[in-house]
CSV table of C-alpha atoms and ligand atoms in Angstrom, one decimal:
chain,number,residue,atom,x,y,z
A,1,MET,CA,283.0,61.9,-22.6
A,2,ALA,CA,282.3,59.2,-24.9
A,3,ASP,CA,279.1,58.9,-26.9
A,4,LYS,CA,276.8,56.0,-25.2
A,5,ALA,CA,275.5,52.9,-26.6
A,6,VAL,CA,272.2,51.1,-25.0
A,7,LEU,CA,272.5,47.6,-24.9
A,8,ALA,CA,269.6,44.9,-24.4
A,9,TYR,CA,271.5,42.8,-21.7
A,10,SER,CA,270.5,39.4,-20.8
A,11,GLY,CA,273.9,38.4,-18.2
A,12,GLY,CA,274.5,35.8,-20.5
A,13,LEU,CA,278.4,35.3,-21.9
A,14,ASP,CA,277.4,36.8,-25.3
A,15,THR,CA,276.0,40.2,-23.8
A,16,SER,CA,278.5,40.1,-21.5
A,17,VAL,CA,281.2,40.2,-23.7
A,18,ALA,CA,279.2,42.6,-26.1
A,19,VAL,CA,279.8,45.2,-23.1
A,20,ARG,CA,283.4,45.5,-23.9
A,21,TRP,CA,283.6,44.6,-27.7
A,22,ILE,CA,281.0,47.5,-27.9
A,23,LYS,CA,283.5,49.6,-26.5
A,24,GLU,CA,286.5,48.2,-28.2
A,25,LYS,CA,285.1,48.1,-31.4
A,26,TYR,CA,282.8,51.8,-31.6
A,27,GLY,CA,284.4,53.3,-28.8
A,28,TYR,CA,281.3,53.8,-27.1
A,29,ASP,CA,280.3,53.6,-23.2
A,30,VAL,CA,277.5,50.9,-22.7
A,31,VAL,CA,274.6,51.7,-20.6
A,32,THR,CA,272.9,48.1,-20.5
A,33,PHE,CA,269.3,47.5,-20.3
A,34,THR,CA,267.6,44.5,-18.8
A,35,VAL,CA,263.8,44.1,-18.9
A,36,ASP,CA,261.6,41.4,-16.9
A,37,ILE,CA,258.8,40.2,-19.1
A,38,GLY,CA,258.5,37.1,-17.2
A,39,ASN,CA,262.0,35.6,-18.0
A,40,VAL,CA,264.4,36.9,-15.6
A,41,ALA,CA,264.8,35.6,-11.9
A,42,ASN,CA,267.3,38.6,-10.4
A,43,LEU,CA,267.1,41.7,-12.0
A,44,GLU,CA,269.6,42.8,-9.4
A,45,ALA,CA,272.2,40.3,-10.1
A,46,ILE,CA,272.1,41.1,-13.6
A,47,ARG,CA,272.4,44.6,-12.9
A,48,LEU,CA,275.6,43.9,-10.9
A,49,LYS,CA,276.9,41.7,-13.7
A,50,ALA,CA,276.7,44.3,-16.2
A,51,LEU,CA,278.8,46.9,-14.2
A,52,ASN,CA,281.2,44.1,-13.6
A,53,ALA,CA,281.1,43.6,-17.2
A,54,GLY,CA,282.3,47.0,-18.0
A,55,ALA,CA,279.0,48.9,-18.1
A,56,VAL,CA,279.3,52.3,-17.0
A,57,ASP,CA,275.4,52.3,-16.1
A,58,ALA,CA,272.9,49.5,-15.8
A,59,VAL,CA,269.2,49.9,-16.0
A,60,VAL,CA,266.6,47.6,-15.2
A,61,ALA,CA,263.1,47.3,-15.4
A,62,ASP,CA,259.9,45.2,-14.6
A,63,ALA,CA,257.6,45.5,-17.2
A,64,ARG,CA,255.7,42.3,-17.0
A,65,GLU,CA,252.2,43.7,-16.6
A,66,GLN,CA,252.9,46.4,-19.1
A,67,PHE,CA,253.6,42.9,-21.4
A,68,ILE,CA,250.4,41.6,-20.6
A,69,SER,CA,248.0,44.6,-21.3
A,70,ASP,CA,249.6,46.6,-24.1
A,71,TYR,CA,250.8,43.5,-26.3
A,72,VAL,CA,249.8,40.1,-25.1
A,73,TRP,CA,246.2,41.4,-24.5
A,74,PRO,CA,245.7,42.8,-27.8
A,75,SER,CA,247.3,39.7,-29.5
A,76,LEU,CA,244.7,37.5,-27.8
A,77,GLN,CA,242.0,39.8,-28.6
A,78,ALA,CA,243.0,39.2,-32.3
A,79,ASP,CA,243.3,35.5,-31.9
A,80,ALA,CA,246.7,35.8,-33.0
A,81,LEU,CA,248.0,32.3,-33.6
A,82,TYR,CA,250.9,32.2,-36.1
A,83,GLU,CA,250.0,29.4,-38.4
A,84,GLY,CA,247.2,28.0,-36.5
A,85,GLU,CA,250.0,26.9,-33.9
A,86,TYR,CA,252.3,29.8,-32.6
A,87,SER,CA,251.1,32.0,-29.7
A,88,LEU,CA,254.0,34.3,-30.5
A,89,ALA,CA,255.2,34.7,-27.0
A,90,THR,CA,258.8,35.5,-28.2
A,91,ALA,CA,257.5,37.6,-31.1
A,92,ILE,CA,255.4,40.0,-29.1
A,93,GLY,CA,258.1,40.7,-26.7
A,94,ARG,CA,260.0,42.3,-29.2
A,95,PRO,CA,258.1,45.4,-29.6
A,96,LEU,CA,258.1,46.2,-26.2
A,97,ILE,CA,261.6,45.4,-25.8
A,98,ALA,CA,262.3,48.1,-28.8
A,99,ARG,CA,260.3,50.3,-27.3
A,100,LEU,CA,261.9,50.6,-23.8
A,101,LEU,CA,265.5,50.7,-25.3
A,102,VAL,CA,264.8,53.7,-27.4
A,103,ASP,CA,263.2,55.1,-24.1
A,104,VAL,CA,266.6,54.1,-22.4
A,105,ALA,CA,268.8,55.5,-25.3
A,106,ARG,CA,266.6,58.8,-25.3
A,107,GLU,CA,266.9,59.3,-21.3
A,108,LYS,CA,270.4,58.5,-21.6
A,109,GLY,CA,271.3,60.2,-24.4
A,110,ALA,CA,273.0,57.5,-26.2
A,111,VAL,CA,273.2,57.6,-29.9
A,112,ALA,CA,273.6,53.7,-30.5
A,113,VAL,CA,271.4,50.8,-29.7
A,114,ALA,CA,272.6,47.4,-29.3
A,115,HIS,CA,271.3,44.0,-29.3
A,116,GLY,CA,272.6,40.1,-29.0
A,117,CYS,CA,270.9,38.6,-31.9
A,118,THR,CA,272.6,36.5,-34.4
A,119,GLY,CA,271.7,36.7,-37.9
A,120,LYS,CA,269.7,33.8,-38.4
A,121,GLY,CA,266.8,34.2,-36.6
A,122,ASN,CA,263.5,36.5,-36.9
A,123,ASP,CA,264.4,38.5,-33.4
A,124,GLN,CA,267.1,40.6,-35.1
A,125,VAL,CA,264.3,41.7,-37.5
A,126,ARG,CA,262.1,42.2,-35.1
A,127,LEU,CA,264.2,44.6,-33.0
A,128,ASP,CA,265.9,45.8,-36.0
A,129,VAL,CA,262.7,47.4,-37.4
A,130,GLY,CA,261.0,48.1,-34.2
A,131,ILE,CA,264.1,50.3,-33.0
A,132,GLY,CA,264.5,51.7,-36.5
A,133,THR,CA,260.5,53.0,-36.7
A,134,LEU,CA,260.6,54.5,-32.9
A,135,GLY,CA,264.4,55.9,-33.3
A,136,PRO,CA,265.3,56.0,-36.5
A,137,ASP,CA,268.3,58.4,-36.0
A,138,LEU,CA,269.7,55.7,-33.2
A,139,LYS,CA,272.5,53.6,-34.8
A,140,ILE,CA,271.4,49.9,-34.2
A,141,ILE,CA,274.7,47.4,-33.4
A,142,ALA,CA,274.6,43.5,-33.7
A,143,PRO,CA,277.4,42.4,-31.9
A,144,ALA,CA,276.8,38.6,-32.5
A,145,ARG,CA,276.3,39.3,-36.1
A,146,GLU,CA,279.2,41.2,-37.0
A,147,TRP,CA,282.3,39.5,-34.6
A,148,GLY,CA,282.0,36.1,-36.0
A,149,MET,CA,283.5,34.2,-32.7
A,150,THR,CA,283.2,30.7,-31.9
A,151,ARG,CA,281.8,29.8,-28.5
A,152,GLU,CA,285.1,29.2,-27.6
A,153,GLU,CA,286.3,32.4,-28.5
A,154,LEU,CA,284.0,34.0,-26.9
A,155,ILE,CA,285.1,32.3,-23.5
A,156,HIS,CA,288.8,33.3,-24.7
A,157,TYR,CA,287.6,37.0,-24.9
A,158,ALA,CA,285.9,36.7,-21.6
A,159,GLU,CA,288.8,35.7,-19.7
A,160,GLN,CA,291.0,38.0,-21.6
A,161,ALA,CA,289.2,40.9,-20.5
A,162,ALA,CA,288.4,39.6,-17.1
A,163,ILE,CA,284.7,39.3,-17.5
A,164,PRO,CA,283.3,36.8,-15.3
A,165,VAL,CA,282.2,33.8,-17.7
A,166,PRO,CA,278.7,32.6,-16.5
A,167,VAL,CA,279.3,29.0,-15.1
A,168,THR,CA,276.4,27.4,-16.5
A,169,ARG,CA,276.4,24.9,-18.7
A,170,LYS,CA,275.2,25.6,-22.2
A,171,SER,CA,272.1,24.4,-23.2
A,172,PRO,CA,271.8,22.0,-25.8
A,173,TYR,CA,268.8,24.4,-27.1
A,174,SER,CA,268.1,28.0,-27.9
A,175,ILE,CA,265.4,28.8,-25.5
A,176,ASP,CA,263.5,32.2,-25.1
A,177,GLU,CA,261.2,32.5,-22.3
A,178,ASN,CA,258.6,35.0,-21.3
A,179,LEU,CA,255.1,34.9,-19.2
A,180,TRP,CA,253.2,34.2,-22.5
A,181,GLY,CA,255.5,31.1,-23.5
A,182,ARG,CA,258.6,29.2,-24.1
A,183,SER,CA,260.3,28.8,-27.3
A,184,ILE,CA,262.9,25.8,-28.0
A,185,GLU,CA,264.8,25.5,-31.2
A,186,THR,CA,268.0,24.1,-32.6
A,187,GLY,CA,269.9,21.3,-31.7
A,188,VAL,CA,268.3,17.4,-32.2
A,189,LEU,CA,264.9,19.2,-32.9
A,190,GLU,CA,266.6,20.5,-36.3
A,191,ASP,CA,265.5,16.8,-37.4
A,192,PRO,CA,261.5,16.6,-37.7
A,193,TRP,CA,261.8,12.5,-37.0
A,194,VAL,CA,263.0,13.0,-33.9
A,195,GLU,CA,260.6,12.7,-30.9
A,196,PRO,CA,261.3,15.9,-28.8
A,197,PRO,CA,263.8,14.6,-26.0
A,198,ALA,CA,262.2,15.1,-22.4
A,199,ASP,CA,264.6,17.7,-21.6
A,200,VAL,CA,263.0,20.0,-24.0
A,201,TYR,CA,260.2,21.0,-21.7
A,202,ALA,CA,260.1,22.9,-18.5
A,203,TRP,CA,256.7,24.0,-17.9
A,204,THR,CA,254.2,21.2,-19.0
A,205,ARG,CA,253.9,18.2,-17.6
A,206,ASP,CA,254.6,14.5,-19.5
A,207,PRO,CA,251.1,14.2,-20.7
A,208,ASP,CA,251.5,10.3,-19.2
A,209,LYS,CA,252.0,11.9,-15.7
A,210,THR,CA,249.2,14.2,-15.4
A,211,PRO,CA,246.5,14.2,-13.1
A,212,ALA,CA,243.3,12.1,-13.6
A,213,GLY,CA,240.2,13.9,-14.6
A,214,ALA,CA,238.9,17.0,-15.9
A,215,ARG,CA,239.7,20.3,-14.4
A,216,TYR,CA,237.3,23.0,-14.9
A,217,ILE,CA,238.1,26.8,-14.9
A,218,GLU,CA,235.9,29.6,-15.6
A,219,ILE,CA,237.3,32.6,-17.2
A,220,GLU,CA,235.9,35.8,-16.9
A,221,PHE,CA,236.3,38.1,-20.0
A,222,VAL,CA,235.7,41.6,-20.8
A,223,GLN,CA,235.8,43.1,-24.1
A,224,GLY,CA,238.2,39.8,-24.9
A,225,VAL,CA,240.3,40.7,-22.2
A,226,PRO,CA,240.7,37.8,-19.4
A,227,VAL,CA,239.9,39.7,-15.7
A,228,GLY,CA,239.2,37.2,-13.7
A,229,LEU,CA,239.4,33.0,-12.9
A,230,ASP,CA,237.2,31.3,-11.1
A,231,GLY,CA,235.3,34.3,-9.7
A,232,THR,CA,238.2,35.6,-8.3
A,233,ARG,CA,239.1,39.1,-10.2
A,234,MET,CA,242.8,39.4,-10.7
A,235,GLY,CA,245.5,41.5,-12.6
A,236,GLY,CA,247.1,40.4,-15.7
A,237,VAL,CA,250.4,38.7,-14.7
A,238,LYS,CA,248.6,37.2,-11.9
A,239,LEU,CA,245.9,35.4,-13.9
A,240,VAL,CA,248.3,34.6,-16.4
A,241,GLU,CA,250.6,33.0,-13.7
A,242,THR,CA,248.0,30.8,-12.1
A,243,LEU,CA,246.4,29.7,-15.3
A,244,HIS,CA,250.0,28.9,-16.3
A,245,ALA,CA,250.5,26.6,-13.4
A,246,VAL,CA,246.8,24.6,-13.7
A,247,ALA,CA,247.3,24.2,-17.4
A,248,GLY,CA,250.8,23.2,-17.0
A,249,GLU,CA,250.3,20.5,-14.7
A,250,HIS,CA,247.6,19.3,-17.0
A,251,GLY,CA,249.9,18.7,-19.7
A,252,VAL,CA,248.4,21.7,-21.6
A,253,GLY,CA,250.3,23.7,-24.2
A,254,ARG,CA,252.9,21.8,-25.9
A,255,VAL,CA,253.5,22.8,-29.5
A,256,ASP,CA,255.7,20.9,-32.2
A,257,HIS,CA,255.5,22.3,-35.3
A,258,VAL,CA,257.8,23.5,-38.6
A,259,GLU,CA,257.4,26.9,-39.1
A,260,ASN,CA,257.8,29.4,-41.8
A,261,ARG,CA,260.5,31.6,-40.7
A,262,LEU,CA,260.6,35.8,-41.5
A,263,VAL,CA,264.0,34.9,-43.2
A,264,GLY,CA,262.6,32.4,-45.4
A,265,ILE,CA,263.7,28.8,-43.9
A,266,LYS,CA,261.6,26.6,-42.4
A,267,SER,CA,262.7,25.8,-38.6
A,268,ARG,CA,261.1,23.2,-36.4
A,269,GLU,CA,260.1,24.8,-33.2
A,270,ILE,CA,258.8,23.3,-30.0
A,271,TYR,CA,256.6,25.6,-27.7
A,272,GLU,CA,255.3,25.5,-24.2
A,273,ALA,CA,252.6,27.8,-23.6
A,274,PRO,CA,250.1,26.7,-21.3
A,275,ALA,CA,248.2,30.0,-20.3
A,276,ALA,CA,248.5,30.8,-23.9
A,277,THR,CA,246.5,27.8,-25.3
A,278,VAL,CA,244.0,28.0,-22.3
A,279,LEU,CA,242.8,31.7,-23.1
A,280,LEU,CA,243.1,31.4,-26.9
A,281,LYS,CA,240.9,28.3,-26.7
A,282,ALA,CA,238.5,30.0,-24.5
A,283,HIS,CA,238.4,33.5,-26.1
A,284,ALA,CA,237.7,31.8,-29.6
A,285,ALA,CA,234.7,30.0,-28.0
A,286,LEU,CA,233.4,32.5,-26.5
A,287,GLN,CA,233.3,34.5,-29.7
A,288,ASN,CA,231.6,31.3,-31.5
A,289,LEU,CA,228.6,31.8,-29.1
A,290,VAL,CA,228.0,35.2,-29.9
A,291,LEU,CA,229.6,36.5,-33.0
A,292,THR,CA,227.8,36.4,-36.5
A,293,LYS,CA,229.0,33.7,-39.0
A,294,ASP,CA,230.3,36.6,-41.2
A,295,GLN,CA,231.6,38.1,-38.4
A,296,LEU,CA,233.8,35.1,-37.3
A,297,ARG,CA,235.0,34.4,-41.0
A,298,PHE,CA,236.2,38.0,-41.4
A,299,LYS,CA,237.5,37.8,-38.0
A,300,ALA,CA,239.6,34.9,-38.7
A,301,LEU,CA,241.1,36.7,-41.8
A,302,VAL,CA,242.0,39.4,-39.6
A,303,ALA,CA,243.7,36.9,-37.3
A,304,THR,CA,246.0,35.7,-39.9
A,305,GLN,CA,246.9,39.1,-41.0
A,306,TYR,CA,247.7,40.1,-37.6
A,307,SER,CA,249.7,37.1,-36.2
A,308,ASP,CA,251.8,37.9,-39.6
A,309,LEU,CA,252.3,41.2,-38.5
A,310,ILE,CA,253.4,40.4,-35.1
A,311,TYR,CA,255.8,37.3,-36.5
A,312,ASN,CA,257.1,39.9,-39.0
A,313,GLY,CA,257.9,42.5,-36.5
A,314,LEU,CA,255.3,45.0,-37.9
A,315,TRP,CA,253.9,46.1,-34.3
A,316,PHE,CA,254.4,49.4,-35.0
A,317,SER,CA,252.8,49.8,-38.1
A,318,GLY,CA,250.0,51.7,-39.8
A,319,LEU,CA,248.0,48.2,-40.6
A,320,ARG,CA,248.4,47.0,-36.9
A,321,HIS,CA,246.7,50.1,-35.9
A,322,ASN,CA,243.7,49.6,-37.8
A,323,LEU,CA,243.4,45.9,-37.3
A,324,ALA,CA,243.7,46.7,-33.6
A,325,ALA,CA,240.9,49.4,-33.9
A,326,TYR,CA,238.9,46.5,-36.0
A,327,VAL,CA,239.4,44.1,-33.1
A,328,GLU,CA,238.3,46.6,-30.4
A,329,ASP,CA,235.3,46.9,-32.1
A,330,THR,CA,234.3,43.4,-32.5
A,331,GLN,CA,235.2,42.8,-28.6
A,332,ARG,CA,232.5,45.4,-28.0
A,333,PHE,CA,230.0,42.6,-29.8
A,334,VAL,CA,231.2,40.1,-27.7
A,335,THR,CA,230.5,41.9,-24.3
A,336,GLY,CA,227.0,42.7,-25.8
A,337,MET,CA,228.0,46.9,-26.0
A,338,VAL,CA,226.8,47.2,-29.2
B,1,LIG,N1,261.0,31.0,-33.9
B,1,LIG,C1,260.3,31.7,-32.8
B,1,LIG,C2,260.2,33.1,-33.0
B,1,LIG,O1,260.3,33.5,-34.2
B,1,LIG,C3,261.0,31.3,-31.4
B,1,LIG,C4,262.4,32.3,-31.6
B,1,LIG,C5,263.0,32.0,-30.3
B,1,LIG,N2,264.4,32.3,-30.3
B,1,LIG,C6,265.1,31.9,-29.4
B,1,LIG,N3,266.3,32.9,-29.2
B,1,LIG,N4,265.6,30.8,-29.6
B,1,LIG,O2,259.4,34.0,-32.8
């Protein structure tokens, strides 16, 4: 029996071709892994697609609650906002994906892990570092970084290999979504003089078309973790989805930022993060009420460092662990438990 590789699979053209390409190039049987962190409409459809593309096995998981409780809430407690603008949605999803990929690799006895990142962005580094930390013995394959195929060549490859080509039109942007936010880049956005075209936005209403008047929401925090809205207790996913709808309707959460990438270049990014924007503001305001001036000053330093760690893919690092302990401790002050 051939050795196995576990491939992070989105159901798109690149990762569908990767299923076959990995088998051809490396001889591995491919097990796909697809995780929903608020980015997948139909896991079952993707599972079938993976098998159609030639996967020997296709694993899917709904990790939305885990994403919110183990990754998003700690980053909120830390006030993580990269360069004061980006609430880190894409970045904070990567360590979870790395962890689950390694778990599936262990479960299936795989020798390699593969992902669809190109060589241009931050995400490849986050996944490589996360996988390398948790599974140093696993070989990492990034087909899109190796194969050098254009989109046309990919489509041709898919047709030759009888892989059903997704009929969706190619978006003019590169988009990544999860529960914490939506990241949009490339295309005309690379020119910072260009005002983002209306089709960039999908989660937030145009500020000209928002309802008149203010909408008040009461958010209940326990040790920096939001647990309820307007007097109703609810779980993390429900809370984020509820705030997302309300804030998005009011046009809250649009960010237009030229960001300093990990790989050394500047990059113009648009983000939509309605729930994250409200929660980060509310959490900061709450802390401002109850922490001392010195605590606030120091926490801001920690927040910068913590954001950089998340952005740079260093979630599974000693320093992140140390900072998390500090952050947890300050949250006890916020709730009056010290
Ligand atoms: N620049 C952001 C980050 O590094 C967003 C990346 C979005 N990824 C994408 N494939 N569109 O976290």
